[in-house]
Short mmCIF file of C-alpha atoms and ligand atoms in Angstrom, two decimals:
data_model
loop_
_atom_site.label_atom_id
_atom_site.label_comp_id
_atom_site.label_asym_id
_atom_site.label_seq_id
_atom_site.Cartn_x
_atom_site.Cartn_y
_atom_site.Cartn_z
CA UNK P 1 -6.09 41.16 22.01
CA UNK P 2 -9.90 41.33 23.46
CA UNK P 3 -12.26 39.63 21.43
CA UNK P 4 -14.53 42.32 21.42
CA UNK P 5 -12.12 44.68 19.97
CA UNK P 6 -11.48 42.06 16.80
CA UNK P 7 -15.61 42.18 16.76
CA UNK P 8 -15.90 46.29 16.93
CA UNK P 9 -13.01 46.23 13.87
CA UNK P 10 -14.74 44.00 12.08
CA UNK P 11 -18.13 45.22 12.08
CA UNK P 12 -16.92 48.91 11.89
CA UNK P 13 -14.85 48.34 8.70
CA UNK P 14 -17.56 46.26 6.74
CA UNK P 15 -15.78 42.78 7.00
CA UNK P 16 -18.28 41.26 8.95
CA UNK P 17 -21.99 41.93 10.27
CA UNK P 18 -25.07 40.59 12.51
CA UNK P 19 -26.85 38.26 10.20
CA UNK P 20 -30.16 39.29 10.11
CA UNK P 21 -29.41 42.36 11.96
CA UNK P 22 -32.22 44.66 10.66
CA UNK P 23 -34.99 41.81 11.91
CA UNK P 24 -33.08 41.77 15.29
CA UNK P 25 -30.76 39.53 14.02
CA UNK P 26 -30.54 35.92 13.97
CA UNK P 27 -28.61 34.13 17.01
CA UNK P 28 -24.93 33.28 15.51
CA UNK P 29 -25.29 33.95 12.37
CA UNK P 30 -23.10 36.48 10.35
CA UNK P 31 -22.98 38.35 6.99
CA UNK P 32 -19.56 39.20 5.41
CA UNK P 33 -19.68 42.64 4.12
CA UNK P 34 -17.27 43.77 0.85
CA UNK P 35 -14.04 43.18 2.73
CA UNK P 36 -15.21 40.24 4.42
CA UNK P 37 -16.36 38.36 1.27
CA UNK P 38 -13.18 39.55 -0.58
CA UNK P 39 -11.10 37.93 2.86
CA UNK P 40 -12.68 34.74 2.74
CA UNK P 41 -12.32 35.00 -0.99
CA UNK P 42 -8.55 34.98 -0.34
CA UNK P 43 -8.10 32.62 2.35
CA UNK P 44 -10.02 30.19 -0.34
CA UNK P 45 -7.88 30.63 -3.19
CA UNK P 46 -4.76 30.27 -1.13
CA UNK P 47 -5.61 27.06 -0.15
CA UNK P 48 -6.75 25.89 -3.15
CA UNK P 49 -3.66 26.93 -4.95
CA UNK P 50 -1.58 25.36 -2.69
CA UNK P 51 -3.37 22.36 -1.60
CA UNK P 52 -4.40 21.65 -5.48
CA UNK P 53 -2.81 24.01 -8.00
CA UNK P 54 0.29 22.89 -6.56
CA UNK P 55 0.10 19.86 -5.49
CA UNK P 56 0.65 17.17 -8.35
CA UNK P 57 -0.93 14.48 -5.97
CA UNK P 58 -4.27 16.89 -5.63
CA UNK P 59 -7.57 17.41 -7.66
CA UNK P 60 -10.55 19.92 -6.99
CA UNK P 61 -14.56 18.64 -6.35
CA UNK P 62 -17.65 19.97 -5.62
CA UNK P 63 -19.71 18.07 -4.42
CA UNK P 64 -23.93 18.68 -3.60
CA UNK P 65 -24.83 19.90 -0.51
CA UNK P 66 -27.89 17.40 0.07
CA UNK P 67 -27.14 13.88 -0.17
CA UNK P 68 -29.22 10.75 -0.15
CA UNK P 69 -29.80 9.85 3.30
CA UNK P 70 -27.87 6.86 3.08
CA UNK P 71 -24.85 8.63 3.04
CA UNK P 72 -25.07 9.67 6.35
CA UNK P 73 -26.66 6.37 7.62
CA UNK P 74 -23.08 4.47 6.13
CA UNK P 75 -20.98 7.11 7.85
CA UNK P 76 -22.42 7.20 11.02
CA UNK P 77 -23.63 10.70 11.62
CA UNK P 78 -27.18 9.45 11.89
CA UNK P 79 -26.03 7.20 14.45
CA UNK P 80 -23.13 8.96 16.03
CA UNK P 81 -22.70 12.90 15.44
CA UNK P 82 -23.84 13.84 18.94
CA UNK P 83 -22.99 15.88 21.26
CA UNK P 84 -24.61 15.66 25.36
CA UNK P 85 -26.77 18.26 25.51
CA UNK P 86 -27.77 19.06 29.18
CA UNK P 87 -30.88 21.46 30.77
CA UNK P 88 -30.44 23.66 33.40
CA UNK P 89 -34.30 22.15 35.24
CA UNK P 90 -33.80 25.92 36.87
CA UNK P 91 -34.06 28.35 33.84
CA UNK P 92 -34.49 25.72 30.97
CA UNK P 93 -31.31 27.20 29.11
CA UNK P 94 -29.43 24.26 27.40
CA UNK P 95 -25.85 23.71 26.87
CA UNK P 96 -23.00 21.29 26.13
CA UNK P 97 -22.23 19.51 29.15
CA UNK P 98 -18.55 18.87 27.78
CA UNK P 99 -18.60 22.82 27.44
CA UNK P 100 -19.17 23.34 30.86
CA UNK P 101 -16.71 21.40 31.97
CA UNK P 102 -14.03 22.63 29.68
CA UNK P 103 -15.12 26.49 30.75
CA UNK P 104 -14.40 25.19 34.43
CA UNK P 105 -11.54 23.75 33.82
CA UNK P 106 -9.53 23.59 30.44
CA UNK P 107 -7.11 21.48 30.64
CA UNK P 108 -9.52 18.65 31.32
CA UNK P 109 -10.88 16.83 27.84
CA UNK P 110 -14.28 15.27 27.76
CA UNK P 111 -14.21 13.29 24.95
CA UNK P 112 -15.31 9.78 25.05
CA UNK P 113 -16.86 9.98 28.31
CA UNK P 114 -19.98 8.73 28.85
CA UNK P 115 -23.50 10.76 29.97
CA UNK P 116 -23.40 9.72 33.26
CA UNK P 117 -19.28 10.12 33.90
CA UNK P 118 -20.35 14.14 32.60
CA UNK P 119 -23.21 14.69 34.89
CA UNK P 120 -21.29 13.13 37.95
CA UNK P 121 -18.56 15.65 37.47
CA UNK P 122 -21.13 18.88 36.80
CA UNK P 123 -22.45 17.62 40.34
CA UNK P 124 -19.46 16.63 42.28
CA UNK P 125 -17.26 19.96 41.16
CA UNK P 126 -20.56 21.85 41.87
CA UNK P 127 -20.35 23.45 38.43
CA UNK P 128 -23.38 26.10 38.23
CA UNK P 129 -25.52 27.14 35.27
CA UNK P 130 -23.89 30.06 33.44
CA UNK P 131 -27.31 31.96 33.00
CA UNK P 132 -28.86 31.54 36.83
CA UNK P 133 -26.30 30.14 38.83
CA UNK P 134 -28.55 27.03 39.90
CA UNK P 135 -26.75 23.91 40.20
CA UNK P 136 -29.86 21.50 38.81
CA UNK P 137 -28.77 19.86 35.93
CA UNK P 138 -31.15 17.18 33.66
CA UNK P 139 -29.84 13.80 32.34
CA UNK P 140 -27.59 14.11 29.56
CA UNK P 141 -28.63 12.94 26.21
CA UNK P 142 -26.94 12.72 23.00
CA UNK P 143 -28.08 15.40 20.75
CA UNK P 144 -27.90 14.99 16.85
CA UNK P 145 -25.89 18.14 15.26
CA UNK P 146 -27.54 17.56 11.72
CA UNK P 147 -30.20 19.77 10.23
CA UNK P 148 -32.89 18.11 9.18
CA UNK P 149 -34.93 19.53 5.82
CA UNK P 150 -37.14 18.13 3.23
CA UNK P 151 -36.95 17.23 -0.19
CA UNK P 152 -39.78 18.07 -2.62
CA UNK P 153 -43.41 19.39 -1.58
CA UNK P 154 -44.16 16.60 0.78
CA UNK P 155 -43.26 17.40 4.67
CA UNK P 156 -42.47 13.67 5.85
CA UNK P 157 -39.96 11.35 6.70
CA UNK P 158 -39.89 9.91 3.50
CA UNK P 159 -38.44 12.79 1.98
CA UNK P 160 -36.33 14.22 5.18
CA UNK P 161 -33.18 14.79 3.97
CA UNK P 162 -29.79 16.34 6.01
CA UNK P 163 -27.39 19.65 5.06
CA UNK P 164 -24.00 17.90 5.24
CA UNK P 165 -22.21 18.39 8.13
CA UNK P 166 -18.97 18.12 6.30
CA UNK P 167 -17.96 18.01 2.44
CA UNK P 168 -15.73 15.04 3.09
CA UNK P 169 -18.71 12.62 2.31
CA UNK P 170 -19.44 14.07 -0.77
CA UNK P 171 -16.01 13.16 -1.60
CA UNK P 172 -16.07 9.64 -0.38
CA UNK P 173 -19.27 8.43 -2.01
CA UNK P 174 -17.38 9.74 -5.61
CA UNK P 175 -14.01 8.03 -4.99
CA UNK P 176 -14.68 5.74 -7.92
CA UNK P 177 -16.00 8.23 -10.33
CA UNK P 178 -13.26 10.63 -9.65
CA UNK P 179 -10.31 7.24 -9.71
CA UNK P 180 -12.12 6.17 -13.31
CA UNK P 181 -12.02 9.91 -14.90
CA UNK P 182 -8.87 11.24 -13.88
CA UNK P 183 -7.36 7.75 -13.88
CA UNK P 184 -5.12 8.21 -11.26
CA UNK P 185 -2.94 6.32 -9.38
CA UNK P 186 -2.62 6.16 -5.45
CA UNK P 187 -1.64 8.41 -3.96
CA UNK P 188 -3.81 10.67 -4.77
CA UNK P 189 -6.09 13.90 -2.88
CA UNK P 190 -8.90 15.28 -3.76
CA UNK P 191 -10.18 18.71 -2.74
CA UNK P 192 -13.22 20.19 -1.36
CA UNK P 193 -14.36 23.92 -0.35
CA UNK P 194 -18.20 24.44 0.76
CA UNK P 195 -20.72 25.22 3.24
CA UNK P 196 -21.11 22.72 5.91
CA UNK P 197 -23.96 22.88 8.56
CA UNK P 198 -24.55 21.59 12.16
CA UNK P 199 -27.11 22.33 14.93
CA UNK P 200 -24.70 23.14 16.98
CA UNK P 201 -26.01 23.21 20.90
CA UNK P 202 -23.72 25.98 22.00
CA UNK P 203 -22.22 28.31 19.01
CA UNK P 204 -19.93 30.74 20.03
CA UNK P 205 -17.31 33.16 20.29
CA UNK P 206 -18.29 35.22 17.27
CA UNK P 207 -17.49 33.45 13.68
CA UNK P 208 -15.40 30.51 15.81
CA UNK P 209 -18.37 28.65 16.04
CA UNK P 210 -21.37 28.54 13.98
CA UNK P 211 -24.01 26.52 12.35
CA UNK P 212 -23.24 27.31 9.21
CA UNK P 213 -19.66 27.70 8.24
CA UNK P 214 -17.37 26.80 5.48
CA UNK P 215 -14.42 23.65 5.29
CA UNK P 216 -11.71 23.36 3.14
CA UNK P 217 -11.01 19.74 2.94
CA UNK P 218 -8.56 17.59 1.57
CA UNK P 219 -9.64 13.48 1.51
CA UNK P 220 -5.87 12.03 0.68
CA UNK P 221 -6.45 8.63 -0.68
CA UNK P 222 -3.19 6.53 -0.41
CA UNK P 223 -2.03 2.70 0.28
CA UNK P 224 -2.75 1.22 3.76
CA UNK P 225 0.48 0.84 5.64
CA UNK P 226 1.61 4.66 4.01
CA UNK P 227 -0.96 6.45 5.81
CA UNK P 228 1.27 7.89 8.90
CA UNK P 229 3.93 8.82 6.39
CA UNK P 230 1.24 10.68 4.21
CA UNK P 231 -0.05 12.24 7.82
CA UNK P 232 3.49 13.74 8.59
CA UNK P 233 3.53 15.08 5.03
CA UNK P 234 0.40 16.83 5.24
CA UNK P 235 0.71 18.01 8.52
CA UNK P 236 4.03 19.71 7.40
CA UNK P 237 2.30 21.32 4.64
CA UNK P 238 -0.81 22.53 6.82
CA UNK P 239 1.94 24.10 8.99
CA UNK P 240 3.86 25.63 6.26
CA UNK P 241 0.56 27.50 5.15
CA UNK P 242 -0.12 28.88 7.73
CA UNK P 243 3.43 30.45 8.39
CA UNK P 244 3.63 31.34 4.88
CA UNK P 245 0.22 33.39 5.38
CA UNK P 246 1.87 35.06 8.32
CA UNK P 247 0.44 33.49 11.15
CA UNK P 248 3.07 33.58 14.58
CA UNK P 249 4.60 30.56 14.96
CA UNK P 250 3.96 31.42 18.97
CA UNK P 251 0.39 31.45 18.38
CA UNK P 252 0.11 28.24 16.83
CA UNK P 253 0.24 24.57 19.01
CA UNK P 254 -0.57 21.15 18.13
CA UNK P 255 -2.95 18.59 20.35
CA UNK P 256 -2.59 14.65 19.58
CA UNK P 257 -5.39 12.51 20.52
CA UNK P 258 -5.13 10.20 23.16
CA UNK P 259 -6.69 6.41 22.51
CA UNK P 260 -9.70 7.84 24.56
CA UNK P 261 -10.05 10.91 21.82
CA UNK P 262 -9.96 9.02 18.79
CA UNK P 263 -12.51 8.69 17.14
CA UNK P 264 -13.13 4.98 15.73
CA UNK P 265 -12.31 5.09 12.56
CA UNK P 266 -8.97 7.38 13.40
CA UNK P 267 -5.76 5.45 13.79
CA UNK P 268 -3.87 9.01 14.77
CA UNK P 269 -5.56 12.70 14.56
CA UNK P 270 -3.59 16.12 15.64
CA UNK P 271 -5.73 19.25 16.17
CA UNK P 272 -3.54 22.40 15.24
CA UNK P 273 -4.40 24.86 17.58
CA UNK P 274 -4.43 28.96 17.29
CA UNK P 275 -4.41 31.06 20.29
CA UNK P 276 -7.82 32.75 19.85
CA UNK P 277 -8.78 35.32 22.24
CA UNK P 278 -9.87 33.10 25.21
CA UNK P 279 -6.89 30.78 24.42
CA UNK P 280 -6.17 27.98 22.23
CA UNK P 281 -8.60 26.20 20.49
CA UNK P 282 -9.08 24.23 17.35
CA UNK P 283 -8.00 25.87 13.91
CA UNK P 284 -7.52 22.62 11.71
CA UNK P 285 -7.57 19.25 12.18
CA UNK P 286 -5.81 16.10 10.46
CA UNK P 287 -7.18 13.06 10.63
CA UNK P 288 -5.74 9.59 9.04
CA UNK P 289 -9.20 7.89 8.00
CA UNK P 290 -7.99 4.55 7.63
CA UNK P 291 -10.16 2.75 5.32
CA UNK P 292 -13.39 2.79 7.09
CA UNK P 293 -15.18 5.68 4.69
CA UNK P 294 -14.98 3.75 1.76
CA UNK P 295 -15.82 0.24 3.79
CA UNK P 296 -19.05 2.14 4.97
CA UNK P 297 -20.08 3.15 1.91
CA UNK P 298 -19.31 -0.24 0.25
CA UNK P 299 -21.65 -2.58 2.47
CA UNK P 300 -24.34 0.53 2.36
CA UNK P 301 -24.12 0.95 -1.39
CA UNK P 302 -23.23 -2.30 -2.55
CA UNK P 303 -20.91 -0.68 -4.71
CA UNK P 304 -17.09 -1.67 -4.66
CA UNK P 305 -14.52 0.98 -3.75
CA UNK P 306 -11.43 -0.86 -3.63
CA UNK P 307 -8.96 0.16 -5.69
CA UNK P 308 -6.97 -1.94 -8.67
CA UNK P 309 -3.58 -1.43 -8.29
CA UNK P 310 -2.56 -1.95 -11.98
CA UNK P 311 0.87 -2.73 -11.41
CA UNK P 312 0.85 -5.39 -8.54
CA UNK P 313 -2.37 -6.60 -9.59
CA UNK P 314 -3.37 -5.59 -6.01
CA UNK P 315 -7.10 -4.74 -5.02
CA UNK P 316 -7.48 -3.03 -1.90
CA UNK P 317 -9.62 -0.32 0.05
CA UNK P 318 -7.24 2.85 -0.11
CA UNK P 319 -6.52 4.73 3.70
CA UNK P 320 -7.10 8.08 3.80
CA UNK P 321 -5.74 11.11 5.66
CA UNK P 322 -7.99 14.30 5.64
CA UNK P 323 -6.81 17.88 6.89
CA UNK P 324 -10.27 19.72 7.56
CA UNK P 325 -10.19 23.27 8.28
CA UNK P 326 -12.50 25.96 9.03
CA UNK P 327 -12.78 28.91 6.44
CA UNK P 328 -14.05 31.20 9.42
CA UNK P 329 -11.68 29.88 11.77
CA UNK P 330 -8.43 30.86 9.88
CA UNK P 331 -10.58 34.25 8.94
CA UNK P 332 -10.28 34.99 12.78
CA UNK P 333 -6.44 33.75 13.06
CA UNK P 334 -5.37 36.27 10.68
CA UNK P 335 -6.97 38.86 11.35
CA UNK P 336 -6.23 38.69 15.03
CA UNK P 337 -2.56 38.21 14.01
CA UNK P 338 -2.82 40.99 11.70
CA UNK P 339 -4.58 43.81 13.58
CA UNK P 340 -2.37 46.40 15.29
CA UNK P 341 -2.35 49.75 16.31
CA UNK P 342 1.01 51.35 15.58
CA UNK P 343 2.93 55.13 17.02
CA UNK P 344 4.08 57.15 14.48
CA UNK P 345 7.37 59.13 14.29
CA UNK P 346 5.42 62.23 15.53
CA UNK P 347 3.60 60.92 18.38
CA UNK P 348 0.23 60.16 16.03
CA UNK P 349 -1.20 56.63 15.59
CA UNK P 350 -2.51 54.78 13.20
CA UNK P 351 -4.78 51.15 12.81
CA UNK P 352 -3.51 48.83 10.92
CA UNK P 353 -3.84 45.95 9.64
CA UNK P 354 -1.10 43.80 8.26
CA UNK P 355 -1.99 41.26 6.54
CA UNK P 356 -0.63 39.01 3.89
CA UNK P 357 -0.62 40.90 0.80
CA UNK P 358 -1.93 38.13 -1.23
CA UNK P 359 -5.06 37.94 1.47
CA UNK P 360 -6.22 41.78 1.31
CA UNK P 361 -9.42 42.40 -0.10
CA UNK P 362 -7.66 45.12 -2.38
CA UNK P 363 -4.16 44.63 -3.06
CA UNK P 364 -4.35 48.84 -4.36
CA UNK P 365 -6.32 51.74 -3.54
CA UNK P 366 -6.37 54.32 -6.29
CA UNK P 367 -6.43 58.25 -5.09
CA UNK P 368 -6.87 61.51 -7.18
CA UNK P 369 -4.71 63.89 -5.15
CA UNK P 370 -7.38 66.90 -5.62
CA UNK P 371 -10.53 65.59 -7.47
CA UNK P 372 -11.18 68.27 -9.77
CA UNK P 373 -7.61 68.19 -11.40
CA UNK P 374 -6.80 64.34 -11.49
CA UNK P 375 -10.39 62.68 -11.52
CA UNK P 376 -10.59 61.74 -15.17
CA UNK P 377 -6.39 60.54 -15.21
CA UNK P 378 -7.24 58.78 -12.06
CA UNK P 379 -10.66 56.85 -13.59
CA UNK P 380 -8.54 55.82 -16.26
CA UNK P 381 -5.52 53.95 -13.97
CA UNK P 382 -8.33 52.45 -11.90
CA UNK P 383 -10.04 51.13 -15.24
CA UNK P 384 -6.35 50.11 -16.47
CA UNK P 385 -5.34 48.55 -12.76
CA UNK P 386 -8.64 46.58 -12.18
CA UNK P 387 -8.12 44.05 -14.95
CA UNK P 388 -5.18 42.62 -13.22
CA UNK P 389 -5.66 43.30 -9.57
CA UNK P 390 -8.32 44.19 -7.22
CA UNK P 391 -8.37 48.02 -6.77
CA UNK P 392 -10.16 50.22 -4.83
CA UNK P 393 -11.04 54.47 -5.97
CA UNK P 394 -11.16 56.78 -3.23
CA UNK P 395 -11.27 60.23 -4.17
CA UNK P 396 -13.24 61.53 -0.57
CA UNK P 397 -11.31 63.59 2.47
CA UNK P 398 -7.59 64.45 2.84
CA UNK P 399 -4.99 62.13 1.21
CA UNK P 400 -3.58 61.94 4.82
CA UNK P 401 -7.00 59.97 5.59
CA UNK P 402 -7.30 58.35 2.85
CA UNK P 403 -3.82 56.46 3.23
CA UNK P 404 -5.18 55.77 7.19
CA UNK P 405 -8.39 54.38 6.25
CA UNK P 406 -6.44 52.14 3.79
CA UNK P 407 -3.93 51.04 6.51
CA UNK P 408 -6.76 50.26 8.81
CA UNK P 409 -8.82 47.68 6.14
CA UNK P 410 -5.17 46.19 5.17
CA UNK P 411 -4.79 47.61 1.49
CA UNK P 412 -0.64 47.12 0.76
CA UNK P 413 -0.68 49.61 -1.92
CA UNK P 414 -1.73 52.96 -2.46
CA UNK P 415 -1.20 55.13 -6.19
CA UNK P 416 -1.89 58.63 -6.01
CA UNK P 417 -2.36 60.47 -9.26
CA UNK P 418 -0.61 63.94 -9.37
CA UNK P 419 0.67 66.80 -11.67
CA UNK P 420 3.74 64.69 -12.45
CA UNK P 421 0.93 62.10 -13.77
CA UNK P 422 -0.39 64.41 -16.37
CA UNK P 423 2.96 65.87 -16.98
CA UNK P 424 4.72 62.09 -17.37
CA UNK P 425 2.72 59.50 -16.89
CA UNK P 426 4.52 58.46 -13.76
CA UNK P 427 2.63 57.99 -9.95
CA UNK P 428 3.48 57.84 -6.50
CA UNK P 429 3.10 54.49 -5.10
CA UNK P 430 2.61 54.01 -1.05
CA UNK P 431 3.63 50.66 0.48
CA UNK P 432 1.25 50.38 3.80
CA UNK P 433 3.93 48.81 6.34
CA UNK P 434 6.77 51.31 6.25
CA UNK P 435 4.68 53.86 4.38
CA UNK P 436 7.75 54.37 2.16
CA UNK P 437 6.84 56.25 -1.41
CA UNK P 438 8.46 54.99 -4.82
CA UNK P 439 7.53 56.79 -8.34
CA UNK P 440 6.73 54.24 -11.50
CA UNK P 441 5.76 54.70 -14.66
CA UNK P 442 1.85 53.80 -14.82
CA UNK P 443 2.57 50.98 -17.08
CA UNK P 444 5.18 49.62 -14.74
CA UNK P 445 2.36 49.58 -11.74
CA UNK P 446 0.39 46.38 -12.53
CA UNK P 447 3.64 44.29 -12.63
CA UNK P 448 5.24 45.30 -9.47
CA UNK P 449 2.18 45.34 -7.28
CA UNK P 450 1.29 41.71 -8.73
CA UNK P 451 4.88 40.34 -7.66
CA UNK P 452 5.16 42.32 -4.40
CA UNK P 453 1.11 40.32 -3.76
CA UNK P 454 2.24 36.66 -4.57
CA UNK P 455 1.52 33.84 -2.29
N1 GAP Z 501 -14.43 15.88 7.95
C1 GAP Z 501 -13.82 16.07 9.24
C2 GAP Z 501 -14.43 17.15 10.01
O1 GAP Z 501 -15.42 17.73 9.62
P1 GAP Z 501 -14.20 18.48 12.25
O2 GAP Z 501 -13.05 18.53 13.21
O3 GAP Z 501 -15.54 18.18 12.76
O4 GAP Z 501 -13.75 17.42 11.15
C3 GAP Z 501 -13.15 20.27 10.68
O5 GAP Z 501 -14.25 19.86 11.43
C4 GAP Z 501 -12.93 21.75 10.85
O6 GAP Z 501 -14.12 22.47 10.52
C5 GAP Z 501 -12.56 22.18 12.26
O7 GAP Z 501 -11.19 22.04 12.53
C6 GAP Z 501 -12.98 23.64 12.23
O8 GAP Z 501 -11.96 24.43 11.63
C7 GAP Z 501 -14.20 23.63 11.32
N2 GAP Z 501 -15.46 23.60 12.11
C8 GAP Z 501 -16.05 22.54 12.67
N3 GAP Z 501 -17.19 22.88 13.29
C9 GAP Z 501 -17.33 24.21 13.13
C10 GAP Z 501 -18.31 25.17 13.54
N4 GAP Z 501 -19.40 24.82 14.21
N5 GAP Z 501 -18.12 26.47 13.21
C11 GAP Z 501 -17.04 26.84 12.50
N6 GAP Z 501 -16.08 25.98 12.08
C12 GAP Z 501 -16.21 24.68 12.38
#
């Protein structure tokens, strides 16, 4: 499936739209509409239940978005969270140099190479600017991805503070509060969902990749020497979600890094991969940490995060293995994985989009068969529904269209009050994939659309 197609879906059906857009918009940024809020909603609720409702090892955090500088001084973004940013000396457009190399050729990875090794290869394969076509590229320099901002009425350095460019620091810095409060032993996670922002020098590819987008990460603190166990565990898990939210197994591959990919505080990272629309490309990543977070922060702080292991009267700097994903990122999996256009028995055809049950904005659409006769009855289910589900009224056009429109936004469930409502309290309900009708007592409705919407 085009991209463009998932992009004319989306912004027709109110899931997602040009941020901005009535300025002109503003370059890569996006607004989710009603569905699209309710989707991402979802996608954040499944995770949390079962990366931390679940999981007995797992609590929730939340950390600020602003930090002290320090933070990011001890974990080496200041210092290292570049990326080689190259000019074309022709048209002045800038891009990622890696970028261009990967668009040339993808099976080639960039990482760890150095300025000069990427600018010999932009010259020697002749690779041209994307915008003009000129082949006169600048020295590349390392460009820092973290937006800058200041704290407090004063504009200068003193008070120049950083958006995070991931939650997992927040997490790190709080080890030993979270340790002393919960009082829990290794091995233990600890959740995070929240905005994370980078200047990224070439977003891209619609919601894929943007400068403001959303993680879901999991910091899982456990004993050195347990760590690759722990990272096959996790990894499992990550890959069991996914399935379990109904993502092909054919769309999904894995990517190890090679010594030369690594970054240097990784002892073994895999990138799970989803075949977006120009191929596969990074969905989630998992990462084992070793102990270098909590080393960082200890010679920066002067604080000690080792951990007392009660029983062996061990004290020791915890490893830790993090699974990072990207809310956006699995926003665009499903939905690519769920959108399909389907013939009907008599030669008619209908949009629709399939989605896990549990991830549909509304789980049940509520529809007065004529308006005049079964408004009021109708109100009254909707009023009745919506304290246990989330339930949309439609009492506009033909029921015929009202069903498709519900198909086409992903809605599983459809009750349509009749006569036989008034007459016995009993409706018809619609199931979206094989459109096949059942009748239930109203009271009955709640129960079975809540089971048949599980995750
Ligand atoms: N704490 C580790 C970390 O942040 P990362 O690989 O840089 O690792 C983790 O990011 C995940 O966040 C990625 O796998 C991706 O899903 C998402 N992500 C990263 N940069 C993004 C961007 N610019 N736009 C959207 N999602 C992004």
């Amino acid at each position: 499936m085009k991209l463009e197609k998932i992009v004319s879906y989306l912004k027709q059906t109110g899931y997602v739209f040009q941020g901005s857009e009535i300025y002109g918009g503003l370059a890569n940024t996006f607004d989710y509409g009603p569905l699209g809020s309710l989707l991402k909603d979802n996608l954040k609720r499944a995770w949390k239940k079962r990366f931390i409702t679940e999981s007995k090892y797992n609590v929730l955090f939340d950390s600020s978005i602003l930090l002290n500088k320090e933070v990011w001084q001890a974990s080496g973004h200041l210092a290292g969270f570049n990326d080689p940013l190259t000019e074309c000396l022709s048209c002045n457009n800038r891009f990622r140099a890696d970028h261009l190399i990967t668009n040339y050729d993808n099976s080639i990875n960039c990482d760890g190479w150095s300025n000069e090794k990427l600018l010999e290869f932009l010259n020697d394969k002749k690779i041209a600017c994307p915008v003009c076509g000129k082949l006169k590229w600048s020295e590349i320099r390392q460009f820092n991805l973290m937006f800058k901002t200041n704290q407090g009425v004063i504009d200068n350095e003193a008070n120049l503070v950083y958006l995070r460019p991931e939650t997992a620091q927040g997490i790190f810095i709080n080890f030993k509060n979270i340790q002393r409060t919960t009082r829990r032993k290794l091995p233990f996670g600890v959740g995070q969902v929240g905005k994370a922002f980078r200047n990224e020098i070439t977003p891209g590819n619609f919601i894929f990749r943007t400068r403001e987008f959303e993680q879901l990460e999991l910091e899982f603190f456990c004993q050195p020497q347990t760590e690759l166990k722990w990272f096959d565990y996790w990894l499992e898990e990550m890959k069991r979600f996914l399935v379990d939210l109904g993502l092909k197994k054919e769309n999904i591959s894995y990517h190890e890094h090679n010594e030369e990919e690594l970054s240097h505080y990784s002892n073994k990272t895999i990138d799970i991969l989803y075949n977006y629309p120009w191929g596969f490309d990074e969905l989630w990543g998992i990462a084992s940490r070793t102990d270098f977070d909590l080393k960082a922060h200890e010679v920066h702080s002067g604080v000690d995060m080792t951990y007392l292991d009660n029983e062996t009267n061990e004290k020791y700097h915890p490893y830790v293995v993090e699974p990072s994903l990207g809310v956006e990122r699995l926003f665009l999996a499903v939905i690519k994985d769920s959108l399909t256009e389907e013939t009907l028995p008599d030669g008619t055809t209908r949009e629709l989009l399939k989605i896990h049950p549990f991830l549909a904005p509304y789980q049940v659409a509520v529809f007065p068969l004529i308006r005049k006769r079964h408004q009021a009855k109708a109100e009254a289910v909707y009023e009745l529904l919506s304290k246990e589900l989330s339930v949309l009224y439609d009492e506009t056009q033909t029921i015929g269209k009202r069903y498709r429109r519900q198909d086409q936004i992903g809605t599983p469930f459809a009750v349509t009050i009749d006569d036989e409502t008034l007459a016995n309290e009993t409706v018809t309900v619609r199931e979206r994939d094989t459109m096949e009708q059942i009748t239930l007592k109203i009271d009955e409705v709640a129960s079975y659309i809540k089971l048949k919407t599980k995750f």
